[in-house]
Amino acid sequence: MDLTFSPQEIAFRDELRGWLAANQPDAAPVDGGEDAQYQWRRDWQRRLYDAGWAAPAWPVEYGGRGASLTESAIYYEEIGRSRSPLAANTLGLLLGGPTLMVWGTDEQKERYLPPILSAEEIWCQGFSEPEAGSDLASLKTRAVKDGEEWVVTGQKVWTSGAQYSKWCMLVARTDGDVPKHKGLTYFLMDMEQDAVQVRPLRQITGEDEFNELFIEEARIPDANVIGGVGNGWKVALTTLMNERAGLGFALQIRLRQLLDDTIAVAAERGLLEDPVYADELAELHTRCESIRLLAWKGLTDVERYGQPGPEGSLVKWLWSDTNQRLTQLAVDIVGPAALTAGTSWSYEFLRARGNTIEGGTTEVLKNIVAERVLGLPRLKVAV
Amino acid sequence: MDFGLTDDQREIQRTARELLAERARPDRVREHAEARSTDEQLWKELSELGWPGIAIAEEHGGQGLGQIELSILCEELGRSLAPVPFLGSAMAATVIQQDGSAEQRERWLGGLASGATIGALGAAVDGTAELVIGGREADVFVLIDEDGSGRILGAEEADVTPVDSVDPTRSTARVSGAGEPVGDGGACAGLGRALVSVSSELVGVCDRALAMTVEYVKDRKQFGVPVGAYQAVSHRCAQMLLETEKARATAAFAAWTADADPEALAEAAAMAKVCASSAAREVTASAIQAHGGIGFTWEADVHWLYKRAQLDAALLGGAKRHRARLAAILAERVGAGAAA
Ligand SMILES: Cc1cc2nc3c(=O)[nH]c(=O)nc-3n(C[C@H](O)[C@H](O)[C@H](O)COP(=O)(O)OP(=O)(O)OC[C@H]3O[C@@H](n4cnc5c(N)ncnc54)[C@H](O)[C@@H]3O)c2cc1C
């Protein structure tokens, strides 16, 4: 056991830290709403890209730095620590690119990877449907072959960034006569067609971070099938694995920062001497550190044994629960400002409610831990 | 021992529920929430029915009923989330009635009873009260200072700045200004009753959140079965019921205490607020979780309950503050026992 970074990892971190310090993005736009925010994040990705920092984990041949898992984790920690925004094309960088690298043909990689990196083409994710959330494999969007094309009809939900996207990672049913996991195919759908309508989905915070997609006979060339017809579930799992792995380190740092901000307010108001608050803040501090350590321990397992341990699900579960507890405690500590519309405190508080639902609900994560890690018997339901 | 309501009380509950089911339907609440407006028509209607004056003495034009009756209305209004300034107005009237001078009662209670005057009550820190519920439309404010004493301010002498809270079903404002002391300027005994009213509203919020959730999870299917069949979900619902019933029992006890055993009100009200505040936070959060992604959207109505729960939970002190009060009451009791 050696819980320090190697000289090489430290060099990586210091180089990035130095670059981030010298290249902070402009202040976030206050006017212009979502569009301005998006443009700002796009400019930021451009800046990262020009300096070779858009996706350090990508192999050198695809424009990355071939960074190790540890370095990649350091990367997200540093991005979070510097309070930089996430790149505009985070879904492409984190999910789309890596999925293509595993399942794409050489032509597909050549065609699609470079514009992901440069933010010329933004990607979105079309997995969840109104009727298929936890039970994703039951999705109903249909794709029917018509000559060299597929014709797609259905509805998707929770597609963030759809209004800015060129490509959608779309999972659709291509065979209704086989067990549900076997009849799916993974497509790359061009969003620039009238058959795809994007409608903003307003959420509890009042903003619309997500969208619904209404797809009415959209056309996708056969060349845009990723990983083969009928293989969509496996390809989708690659995407979902990447989703769980990457962002965690950035989110964990955000949690840390929010905790530090809360502790600062508590100190200012003398609440650190009040045992009611002191006890809870110390517990949250311990949780925050546990999350960090569990996340790093998970990386060790992957690096040593080539397989993620149970930490992925545990970290997401613990993180989401902790973020909810922290933001609720902040309501008590910060007071009315945390319940005033439009403050960052109230935003964090309301947004945290989604944490135990997005990326797999806590209940479903617990099922995964119980069944796959502990080997407990599975409830007999239709699968 | 009988927790049952009298026939008259049951009648109040039934008519209130029926009326609000009709007049404060979810789409109407939503419309007002979107516009951040009060439902003035409904307020007028409730006023004609005498709701604002239910617990105000008959000599001031009220119905002269007790805290139990007032709590029944609070609960129903919480359940429906009706966008009317009832709670704040009732709390202000309670304090003026309990603690105000004869002159103050004379001046304000008639209007508050008829609904022509709208009241609001807020807790002030360094003289200023934040997020005073109903603050935008109130004609009279009761501000409670840190020492428990109160001040009355007519709207024209108060400094009122509308500030939007996360709960758009009611208006909120920052309020300050000198005003005049309530009664002799001592700690307001009426606060105990005000706490009971908030707790009762929260019981209604919890009850509705639970009912919506049970209905949803029976209907929503994933993996071929209703999600309510999974114990992760059904046990969550069972827990929501436990929290709700705990809040209901303590609120009922406190409401009864207010008129039947006022000596015990301080403790009972603190207990009611502890249970109601934590139940409301947990139950409404659970409602969102059990709804899955849809619960996180603006489209679904559960978030209004979550937001109302948050404001009410903090109103006049949250669970932490009232647990501390209870601890102080217990310490005093143990001390008295030791001294005796
Ligand atoms: C903020 C946010 C962001 C999102 N982002 C994305 C995105 O980028 N891409 C995307 O594809 N999707 C996204 N989603 C959708 C998300 O993945 C789903 O909401 C989630 O998987 C739950 O599905 P559901 O909403 O259909 O809820 P349901 O599956 O209907 O769940 C309802 C309730 O039942 C429980 N439940 C369901 N099945 C079981 C079971 N087997 N055992 C025990 N309990 C169970 C759930 O835990 C939940 O409490 C997002 C959702 C949110 C809220």
mmCIF file of N, CA, C and O in Angstrom, chain A residues 265-322:
data_model
loop_
_atom_site.group_PDB
_atom_site.id
_atom_site.type_symbol
_atom_site.label_atom_id
_atom_site.label_comp_id
_atom_site.label_asym_id
_atom_site.label_seq_id
_atom_site.Cartn_x
_atom_site.Cartn_y
_atom_site.Cartn_z
ATOM 1 N N VAL A 265 -19.562 28.948 6.277
ATOM 2 C CA VAL A 265 -20.713 29.705 6.785
ATOM 3 C C VAL A 265 -20.987 29.323 8.241
ATOM 4 O O VAL A 265 -21.262 30.182 9.086
ATOM 5 N N ALA A 266 -20.891 28.027 8.530
ATOM 6 C CA ALA A 266 -21.135 27.558 9.899
ATOM 7 C C ALA A 266 -20.138 28.207 10.864
ATOM 8 O O ALA A 266 -20.521 28.648 11.961
ATOM 9 N N ALA A 267 -18.886 28.304 10.438
ATOM 10 C CA ALA A 267 -17.849 28.899 11.294
ATOM 11 C C ALA A 267 -18.158 30.372 11.549
ATOM 12 O O ALA A 267 -18.105 30.859 12.680
ATOM 13 N N GLU A 268 -18.524 31.056 10.463
ATOM 14 C CA GLU A 268 -18.861 32.470 10.545
ATOM 15 C C GLU A 268 -19.983 32.717 11.565
ATOM 16 O O GLU A 268 -19.999 33.728 12.249
ATOM 17 N N ARG A 269 -20.926 31.773 11.632
ATOM 18 C CA ARG A 269 -22.072 31.965 12.529
ATOM 19 C C ARG A 269 -21.890 31.290 13.873
ATOM 20 O O ARG A 269 -22.864 31.147 14.631
ATOM 21 N N GLY A 270 -20.685 30.810 14.127
ATOM 22 C CA GLY A 270 -20.404 30.186 15.415
ATOM 23 C C GLY A 270 -21.043 28.821 15.582
ATOM 24 O O GLY A 270 -21.135 28.290 16.693
ATOM 25 N N LEU A 271 -21.496 28.218 14.480
ATOM 26 C CA LEU A 271 -22.213 26.941 14.602
ATOM 27 C C LEU A 271 -21.287 25.740 14.737
ATOM 28 O O LEU A 271 -21.731 24.648 15.080
ATOM 29 N N LEU A 272 -19.993 25.947 14.478
ATOM 30 C CA LEU A 272 -19.070 24.815 14.660
ATOM 31 C C LEU A 272 -18.907 24.478 16.135
ATOM 32 O O LEU A 272 -18.475 23.395 16.491
ATOM 33 N N GLU A 273 -19.247 25.439 16.989
ATOM 34 C CA GLU A 273 -19.184 25.159 18.431
ATOM 35 C C GLU A 273 -20.488 24.543 18.931
ATOM 36 O O GLU A 273 -20.582 24.117 20.074
ATOM 37 N N ASP A 274 -21.509 24.555 18.070
ATOM 38 C CA ASP A 274 -22.796 23.987 18.455
ATOM 39 C C ASP A 274 -22.782 22.490 18.119
ATOM 40 O O ASP A 274 -22.680 22.118 16.950
ATOM 41 N N PRO A 275 -22.862 21.634 19.143
ATOM 42 C CA PRO A 275 -22.689 20.191 18.883
ATOM 43 C C PRO A 275 -23.676 19.632 17.857
ATOM 44 O O PRO A 275 -23.356 18.692 17.150
ATOM 45 N N VAL A 276 -24.862 20.233 17.767
ATOM 46 C CA VAL A 276 -25.854 19.736 16.815
ATOM 47 C C VAL A 276 -25.318 19.824 15.383
ATOM 48 O O VAL A 276 -25.489 18.912 14.578
ATOM 49 N N TYR A 277 -24.649 20.924 15.080
ATOM 50 C CA TYR A 277 -24.116 21.104 13.736
ATOM 51 C C TYR A 277 -22.731 20.481 13.602
ATOM 52 O O TYR A 277 -22.387 19.908 12.568
ATOM 53 N N ALA A 278 -21.932 20.621 14.645
ATOM 54 C CA ALA A 278 -20.547 20.135 14.592
ATOM 55 C C ALA A 278 -20.530 18.636 14.302
ATOM 56 O O ALA A 278 -19.776 18.162 13.452
ATOM 57 N N ASP A 279 -21.379 17.903 14.993
ATOM 58 C CA ASP A 279 -21.417 16.453 14.811
ATOM 59 C C ASP A 279 -21.763 16.089 13.378
ATOM 60 O O ASP A 279 -21.115 15.263 12.746
ATOM 61 N N GLU A 280 -22.761 16.745 12.852
ATOM 62 C CA GLU A 280 -23.206 16.417 11.498
ATOM 63 C C GLU A 280 -22.174 16.823 10.442
ATOM 64 O O GLU A 280 -21.934 16.097 9.481
ATOM 65 N N LEU A 281 -21.543 17.988 10.655
ATOM 66 C CA LEU A 281 -20.536 18.424 9.685
ATOM 67 C C LEU A 281 -19.321 17.498 9.709
ATOM 68 O O LEU A 281 -18.750 17.179 8.663
ATOM 69 N N ALA A 282 -18.949 17.063 10.897
ATOM 70 C CA ALA A 282 -17.814 16.139 10.986
ATOM 71 C C ALA A 282 -18.161 14.812 10.311
ATOM 72 O O ALA A 282 -17.331 14.202 9.636
ATOM 73 N N GLU A 283 -19.399 14.379 10.472
ATOM 74 C CA GLU A 283 -19.836 13.149 9.803
ATOM 75 C C GLU A 283 -19.785 13.325 8.277
ATOM 76 O O GLU A 283 -19.316 12.443 7.558
ATOM 77 N N LEU A 284 -20.238 14.480 7.801
ATOM 78 C CA LEU A 284 -20.212 14.719 6.356
ATOM 79 C C LEU A 284 -18.778 14.798 5.840
ATOM 80 O O LEU A 284 -18.476 14.330 4.746
ATOM 81 N N HIS A 285 -17.910 15.374 6.648
ATOM 82 C CA HIS A 285 -16.493 15.433 6.273
ATOM 83 C C HIS A 285 -15.940 14.007 6.121
ATOM 84 O O HIS A 285 -15.254 13.682 5.152
ATOM 85 N N THR A 286 -16.294 13.155 7.077
ATOM 86 C CA THR A 286 -15.826 11.769 7.040
ATOM 87 C C THR A 286 -16.378 11.036 5.817
ATOM 88 O O THR A 286 -15.680 10.291 5.143
ATOM 89 N N ARG A 287 -17.644 11.298 5.518
ATOM 90 C CA ARG A 287 -18.244 10.681 4.342
ATOM 91 C C ARG A 287 -17.552 11.135 3.063
ATOM 92 O O ARG A 287 -17.288 10.342 2.163
ATOM 93 N N CYS A 288 -17.294 12.415 3.005
ATOM 94 C CA CYS A 288 -16.639 12.983 1.831
ATOM 95 C C CYS A 288 -15.291 12.303 1.600
ATOM 96 O O CYS A 288 -14.946 11.935 0.480
ATOM 97 N N GLU A 289 -14.541 12.147 2.680
ATOM 98 C CA GLU A 289 -13.237 11.498 2.573
ATOM 99 C C GLU A 289 -13.403 10.022 2.211
ATOM 100 O O GLU A 289 -12.624 9.481 1.424
ATOM 101 N N SER A 290 -14.416 9.373 2.771
ATOM 102 C CA SER A 290 -14.646 7.951 2.441
ATOM 103 C C SER A 290 -14.944 7.791 0.954
ATOM 104 O O SER A 290 -14.496 6.834 0.325
ATOM 105 N N ILE A 291 -15.718 8.726 0.431
ATOM 106 C CA ILE A 291 -16.059 8.663 -0.989
ATOM 107 C C ILE A 291 -14.790 8.764 -1.821
ATOM 108 O O ILE A 291 -14.562 7.990 -2.749
ATOM 109 N N ARG A 292 -13.939 9.710 -1.444
ATOM 110 C CA ARG A 292 -12.684 9.900 -2.182
ATOM 111 C C ARG A 292 -11.841 8.622 -2.118
ATOM 112 O O ARG A 292 -11.347 8.135 -3.129
ATOM 113 N N LEU A 293 -11.711 8.071 -0.917
ATOM 114 C CA LEU A 293 -10.863 6.895 -0.755
ATOM 115 C C LEU A 293 -11.451 5.681 -1.479
ATOM 116 O O LEU A 293 -10.731 4.930 -2.130
ATOM 117 N N LEU A 294 -12.760 5.510 -1.376
ATOM 118 C CA LEU A 294 -13.402 4.392 -2.079
ATOM 119 C C LEU A 294 -13.214 4.521 -3.589
ATOM 120 O O LEU A 294 -12.989 3.529 -4.283
ATOM 121 N N ALA A 295 -13.331 5.741 -4.086
ATOM 122 C CA ALA A 295 -13.187 5.948 -5.522
ATOM 123 C C ALA A 295 -11.773 5.586 -5.970
ATOM 124 O O ALA A 295 -11.571 4.897 -6.973
ATOM 125 N N TRP A 296 -10.786 6.032 -5.204
ATOM 126 C CA TRP A 296 -9.391 5.706 -5.561
ATOM 127 C C TRP A 296 -9.129 4.214 -5.410
ATOM 128 O O TRP A 296 -8.431 3.600 -6.207
ATOM 129 N N LYS A 297 -9.707 3.621 -4.403
ATOM 130 C CA LYS A 297 -9.518 2.180 -4.204
ATOM 131 C C LYS A 297 -10.117 1.413 -5.385
ATOM 132 O O LYS A 297 -9.545 0.419 -5.847
ATOM 133 N N GLY A 298 -11.232 1.904 -5.890
ATOM 134 C CA GLY A 298 -11.849 1.280 -7.057
ATOM 135 C C GLY A 298 -10.912 1.304 -8.254
ATOM 136 O O GLY A 298 -10.820 0.336 -9.006
ATOM 137 N N LEU A 299 -10.186 2.400 -8.412
ATOM 138 C CA LEU A 299 -9.241 2.499 -9.519
ATOM 139 C C LEU A 299 -8.131 1.476 -9.377
ATOM 140 O O LEU A 299 -7.690 0.865 -10.358
ATOM 141 N N THR A 300 -7.659 1.282 -8.155
ATOM 142 C CA THR A 300 -6.609 0.292 -7.923
ATOM 143 C C THR A 300 -7.066 -1.083 -8.404
ATOM 144 O O THR A 300 -6.329 -1.795 -9.077
ATOM 145 N N ASP A 301 -8.310 -1.430 -8.075
ATOM 146 C CA ASP A 301 -8.820 -2.740 -8.491
ATOM 147 C C ASP A 301 -8.791 -2.883 -10.006
ATOM 148 O O ASP A 301 -8.395 -3.920 -10.533
ATOM 149 N N VAL A 302 -9.221 -1.826 -10.677
ATOM 150 C CA VAL A 302 -9.239 -1.911 -12.135
ATOM 151 C C VAL A 302 -7.815 -2.013 -12.664
ATOM 152 O O VAL A 302 -7.519 -2.819 -13.548
ATOM 153 N N GLU A 303 -6.903 -1.207 -12.112
ATOM 154 C CA GLU A 303 -5.529 -1.220 -12.612
ATOM 155 C C GLU A 303 -4.847 -2.558 -12.321
ATOM 156 O O GLU A 303 -4.092 -3.067 -13.134
ATOM 157 N N ARG A 304 -5.114 -3.149 -11.150
ATOM 158 C CA ARG A 304 -4.440 -4.390 -10.769
ATOM 159 C C ARG A 304 -5.075 -5.632 -11.354
ATOM 160 O O ARG A 304 -4.396 -6.557 -11.764
ATOM 161 N N TYR A 305 -6.422 -5.652 -11.296
ATOM 162 C CA TYR A 305 -7.101 -6.896 -11.673
ATOM 163 C C TYR A 305 -7.898 -6.747 -12.959
ATOM 164 O O TYR A 305 -8.587 -7.667 -13.374
ATOM 165 N N GLY A 306 -7.847 -5.557 -13.551
ATOM 166 C CA GLY A 306 -8.546 -5.365 -14.817
ATOM 167 C C GLY A 306 -10.055 -5.321 -14.682
ATOM 168 O O GLY A 306 -10.780 -5.305 -15.666
ATOM 169 N N GLN A 307 -10.566 -5.311 -13.450
ATOM 170 C CA GLN A 307 -12.017 -5.360 -13.249
ATOM 171 C C GLN A 307 -12.424 -4.379 -12.183
ATOM 172 O O GLN A 307 -11.777 -4.308 -11.145
ATOM 173 N N PRO A 308 -13.517 -3.671 -12.398
ATOM 174 C CA PRO A 308 -13.968 -2.812 -11.303
ATOM 175 C C PRO A 308 -14.538 -3.665 -10.178
ATOM 176 O O PRO A 308 -15.179 -4.689 -10.438
ATOM 177 N N GLY A 309 -14.287 -3.280 -8.953
ATOM 178 C CA GLY A 309 -14.890 -3.958 -7.806
ATOM 179 C C GLY A 309 -16.267 -3.364 -7.568
ATOM 180 O O GLY A 309 -16.816 -2.684 -8.453
ATOM 181 N N PRO A 310 -16.840 -3.572 -6.400
ATOM 182 C CA PRO A 310 -18.181 -3.042 -6.120
ATOM 183 C C PRO A 310 -18.162 -1.539 -5.886
ATOM 184 O O PRO A 310 -19.202 -0.913 -5.771
ATOM 185 N N GLU A 311 -16.934 -0.940 -5.862
ATOM 186 C CA GLU A 311 -16.849 0.459 -5.438
ATOM 187 C C GLU A 311 -17.673 1.392 -6.297
ATOM 188 O O GLU A 311 -18.210 2.368 -5.810
ATOM 189 N N GLY A 312 -17.749 1.093 -7.617
ATOM 190 C CA GLY A 312 -18.483 1.997 -8.509
ATOM 191 C C GLY A 312 -19.876 2.286 -7.975
ATOM 192 O O GLY A 312 -20.249 3.441 -7.760
ATOM 193 N N SER A 313 -20.632 1.233 -7.708
ATOM 194 C CA SER A 313 -21.995 1.418 -7.218
ATOM 195 C C SER A 313 -22.002 2.021 -5.823
ATOM 196 O O SER A 313 -22.835 2.864 -5.506
ATOM 197 N N LEU A 314 -21.051 1.583 -4.984
ATOM 198 C CA LEU A 314 -21.014 2.104 -3.615
ATOM 199 C C LEU A 314 -20.714 3.597 -3.598
ATOM 200 O O LEU A 314 -21.334 4.353 -2.850
ATOM 201 N N VAL A 315 -19.779 4.005 -4.445
ATOM 202 C CA VAL A 315 -19.401 5.421 -4.475
ATOM 203 C C VAL A 315 -20.575 6.272 -4.935
ATOM 204 O O VAL A 315 -20.880 7.304 -4.344
ATOM 205 N N LYS A 316 -21.266 5.818 -5.980
ATOM 206 C CA LYS A 316 -22.381 6.616 -6.504
ATOM 207 C C LYS A 316 -23.494 6.704 -5.452
ATOM 208 O O LYS A 316 -24.079 7.755 -5.234
ATOM 209 N N TRP A 317 -23.759 5.606 -4.799
ATOM 210 C CA TRP A 317 -24.792 5.548 -3.752
ATOM 211 C C TRP A 317 -24.436 6.500 -2.611
ATOM 212 O O TRP A 317 -25.230 7.354 -2.198
ATOM 213 N N LEU A 318 -23.205 6.373 -2.127
ATOM 214 C CA LEU A 318 -22.783 7.181 -0.982
ATOM 215 C C LEU A 318 -22.702 8.663 -1.353
ATOM 216 O O LEU A 318 -23.109 9.537 -0.588
ATOM 217 N N TRP A 319 -22.205 8.931 -2.549
ATOM 218 C CA TRP A 319 -22.087 10.322 -2.993
ATOM 219 C C TRP A 319 -23.466 10.996 -3.077
ATOM 220 O O TRP A 319 -23.661 12.093 -2.558
ATOM 221 N N SER A 320 -24.415 10.313 -3.714
ATOM 222 C CA SER A 320 -25.726 10.941 -3.918
ATOM 223 C C SER A 320 -26.421 11.179 -2.577
ATOM 224 O O SER A 320 -27.008 12.231 -2.344
ATOM 225 N N ASP A 321 -26.316 10.209 -1.696
ATOM 226 C CA ASP A 321 -26.938 10.345 -0.382
ATOM 227 C C ASP A 321 -26.277 11.478 0.411
ATOM 228 O O ASP A 321 -26.952 12.278 1.066
ATOM 229 N N THR A 322 -24.962 11.541 0.319
ATOM 230 C CA THR A 322 -24.221 12.566 1.061
ATOM 231 C C THR A 322 -24.525 13.960 0.527
ATOM 232 O O THR A 322 -24.689 14.908 1.296
#
